[in-house]
Amino acid sequence: MHHPTARKLNLSPRAFWAAVAVLTLLRLGVTAFQQGYTWVGGAPLDDELMFRAANAISAGQWLGDYDYLTLSKSMFFPVWLAALHALHLPYLTAGAGLWCAASGLAAAALRPLWAAAPAGRGRCLTLALYAALALLPSSWASYTLRVYRDNIFPALCLLVFAGFAGALLRLWKAPARPRLWPWLAAAGLGLTAGYLDREDAGLFLLPAAVLAAAALAAGLCRRRRFAALPALAWPFGLLAAGVLAFCTLNYTHYGVFTLSDFSSGSFADAMGAMSRVDTDAEAGMLSVPADARARLYAEVPALEPLRYWLEEDPQMANDFRDPELDDYRAGSFYWAIRRAAQFEGIYDSAPAAADYWATVADQVNTAIAEGRLPVREGDRGVRSGTTQPIRAQYVLPTLQESLRSLYWVLTFQDCPAYESLRSIGTEQDIAAWSDYLGCGFNAAAEAGRDTPYYSPAQKLVFRLLDGWRLAAAVGFAGCFVLAAAVWVRGGWRCLRRRTAPGAPWVLALALLGFAALRCGMIAFVEVSSFGIGTSTMYLASVHPLLVLFLFSELWPLLPGLSTPDPREANP
C-alpha cells in the first residue's frame, strides 16, 4: 500500500530542470545584492598578495617581481582571478556559479542511492539535495566577499568528494560497465585546483583521493574489470600535470623548481630546525620564543643579521608581535622572519633565499648535534615544516576546539551575507580593484558613521538570508543527530549479523571522517599557532560533507519513498 503523499513526491524532467534553473537564479541573485570587501594596505599576506599576483598574470609577468611573499602560498587563486578578468566575468558571481556547479555535480553523484525509487520521486530527492547545497548559508557568508582563495576552496573540495562519490556509487549500483571517467575527471579537476589553491589541501584532499581510488580499484577487481583500472590514474595525472606546470613556471621566472618556497624546501627545513631549540616559555603557541632566539643568534651566524629586525624594529613588533604574550605566535613568526630576511637583501632572488635558509637549517642542526644548542624534551631529530610539532599539550585543546568547530558548522555561526566592516582604501584603489574584478565594494559609509552603507533593498535581503540561516541551523543540527543515530544503527545491525556494511554506509563513514579531519586540522592550527578564534572561512568545506552525509542516511525515511534499504547490501 502506497503512502498517501507518494503522488505528491513526483517530478517530471521538465519540472525538475525548471526548478534547478529557478534555484540557480535565486542563488546567483543573492550575490547580486552583495558587495566585496577589501582593506588596501591591511592584508599584504592575503588579499593583496592574490590581487597583486593576478594583475601580474594579466600583464604576462607570471606572479610579478620576486620578494618574500611571491612563492609563500599556493597560487591557483590568482590564476582564477586572471581568468575571470580575461573572460569579463564578475568575481562574486563567478564564485557563486562555481558553487552551483559543484552542488549540481554532488546532487547528481548521489542519485544511485535512490535509483530504486520511481523516477519522479528520485528527481525530487536530487532536487532537494541540490537546493540544500546551493542555498547553504556558508556559501554566501561574509568571508566569500574577500578577494581571497577561500572564496572558491569549498567548491573545489566539493568537486573532489562529489566526483569520487559518483564513481563509487555507480560502480556499486549501476550496470556491469558504468561510465566512471566523467566522475574521475571531475574529481581530478577539483583535486588539482584545490591542491594548488591551499597548502593544507594535500593533508585533506589527497587522503580522500587515495582511499577512494583504492576502493574503486577493489570494486573493479571484484568485477574483473582490469582494463578499467588505468582510468583511476586520471585524478592523479591531472594533479601531477598541474603541479608540474606551476613548478615549471616558477622555475622559468624565479629560478626555483617548487610550488611554494614556504611550506616545503629549505625554509621549512630552517623553521623545523629552529623549533627544536629548547625554551623556558610556557605558552604553547610559541614556536621559537625569545629565549630560544637569543640562543640561536649566539650559535647560528646566519641568523645574527636578523636580530635587529626581529627584536628591536618597532614596525615589525606592531605588525607581528602578540601584545599579550610580548612575542611572536607561531602563526606570525614565520612571516616576521621572512620579512626580516628581505630587509637584509636575502630575497633579492629565489635561489639566494633558498641557499640562505639551507645554511640556517644546516647551522642550527649542527649546533644541536654538537650540544651547543639545547633541544626540547621529546625531540625526535631533524624535522622540516612550518607547522608546530604535535605535542601532548595540544591534544585536549585540539579536541575541545574540534567539538566547538562542529557546533560552529552545525549552527551556521559567522555566516552573515554582508561585511559589517567598511572597505578601506582611496577612491583610486577601490576603483582599481572594482574595475579588475568586475564587482562593487562596500566602501561607501553611512552618513556620519564609519560603517558601510547598504541600500534598503540590500538590508531586506540580508534580513531574509539571516532568517534562512537561523531556520537552516535548527534543521541542520536536528537532522545531523538523527542521521548519526541511523548510521550507528546500520553499523550495529551489520555487526550483529556479521555482514559487511554496504557501500552507502561506508560512504557515510568517509564523509563523516573527512569532516572530522578538517575540523581537527583547523583546530590544531588554531590552538598551536594562530589563536584567532573559530572561523567559518576555514570550516566552510565541512558543511557540504555533512549535507551529503544527511541525505545518504535520511532519504529512506522520507514519506512516499519507501524502497528496500540499500545500506544493508554488500558493495
PDB file of N, CA and C in Angstrom, residues 14 32 55 137 175 210 220 309 351 353 445 463 475 522 524:
ATOM      1  N   ARG A  14      10.874  17.956 -17.077  1.00  0.00           N
ATOM      2  CA  ARG A  14      10.771  19.388 -17.384  1.00  0.00           C
ATOM      3  C   ARG A  14      10.643  20.211 -16.107  1.00  0.00           C
ATOM      4  N   ALA A  32      23.984  39.093  -6.266  1.00  0.00           N
ATOM      5  CA  ALA A  32      23.776  40.403  -6.894  1.00  0.00           C
ATOM      6  C   ALA A  32      23.569  41.501  -5.863  1.00  0.00           C
ATOM      7  N   ASN A  55      47.050  40.562 -11.135  1.00  0.00           N
ATOM      8  CA  ASN A  55      47.368  41.642 -12.062  1.00  0.00           C
ATOM      9  C   ASN A  55      48.653  41.359 -12.827  1.00  0.00           C
ATOM     10  N   PRO A 137      23.952  28.545   3.854  1.00  0.00           N
ATOM     11  CA  PRO A 137      24.325  29.892   4.298  1.00  0.00           C
ATOM     12  C   PRO A 137      25.830  30.156   4.277  1.00  0.00           C
ATOM     13  N   PRO A 175      24.873  -0.742 -13.865  1.00  0.00           N
ATOM     14  CA  PRO A 175      25.088  -1.990 -14.603  1.00  0.00           C
ATOM     15  C   PRO A 175      26.549  -2.410 -14.616  1.00  0.00           C
ATOM     16  N   VAL A 210      43.195   9.069  -2.402  1.00  0.00           N
ATOM     17  CA  VAL A 210      43.873   7.769  -2.338  1.00  0.00           C
ATOM     18  C   VAL A 210      42.915   6.682  -1.857  1.00  0.00           C
ATOM     19  N   LEU A 220      36.565  -2.750  -8.944  1.00  0.00           N
ATOM     20  CA  LEU A 220      36.828  -3.156 -10.320  1.00  0.00           C
ATOM     21  C   LEU A 220      37.453  -4.544 -10.391  1.00  0.00           C
ATOM     22  N   TRP A 309      65.905  43.372  13.336  1.00  0.00           N
ATOM     23  CA  TRP A 309      64.546  43.449  12.791  1.00  0.00           C
ATOM     24  C   TRP A 309      63.547  42.711  13.665  1.00  0.00           C
ATOM     25  N   PRO A 351      66.800  31.752  -5.749  1.00  0.00           N
ATOM     26  CA  PRO A 351      67.907  30.834  -5.423  1.00  0.00           C
ATOM     27  C   PRO A 351      68.721  31.303  -4.225  1.00  0.00           C
ATOM     28  N   ALA A 353      67.635  33.082  -1.661  1.00  0.00           N
ATOM     29  CA  ALA A 353      66.844  32.819  -0.462  1.00  0.00           C
ATOM     30  C   ALA A 353      66.883  31.343  -0.099  1.00  0.00           C
ATOM     31  N   ALA A 445      30.207  54.922   3.126  1.00  0.00           N
ATOM     32  CA  ALA A 445      29.877  54.889   4.556  1.00  0.00           C
ATOM     33  C   ALA A 445      28.495  55.456   4.810  1.00  0.00           C
ATOM     34  N   ARG A 463      18.318  40.501   5.777  1.00  0.00           N
ATOM     35  CA  ARG A 463      17.475  40.021   6.873  1.00  0.00           C
ATOM     36  C   ARG A 463      16.826  38.693   6.511  1.00  0.00           C
ATOM     37  N   GLY A 475      17.235  23.062  11.627  1.00  0.00           N
ATOM     38  CA  GLY A 475      17.012  21.828  10.879  1.00  0.00           C
ATOM     39  C   GLY A 475      18.275  21.026  10.676  1.00  0.00           C
ATOM     40  N   ILE A 522      42.005  22.176  11.403  1.00  0.00           N
ATOM     41  CA  ILE A 522      41.867  23.604  11.702  1.00  0.00           C
ATOM     42  C   ILE A 522      41.978  23.849  13.205  1.00  0.00           C
ATOM     43  N   PHE A 524      43.751  22.133  15.392  1.00  0.00           N
ATOM     44  CA  PHE A 524      45.153  22.038  15.813  1.00  0.00           C
ATOM     45  C   PHE A 524      45.921  23.314  15.480  1.00  0.00           C
TER      46      PHE A 524
END
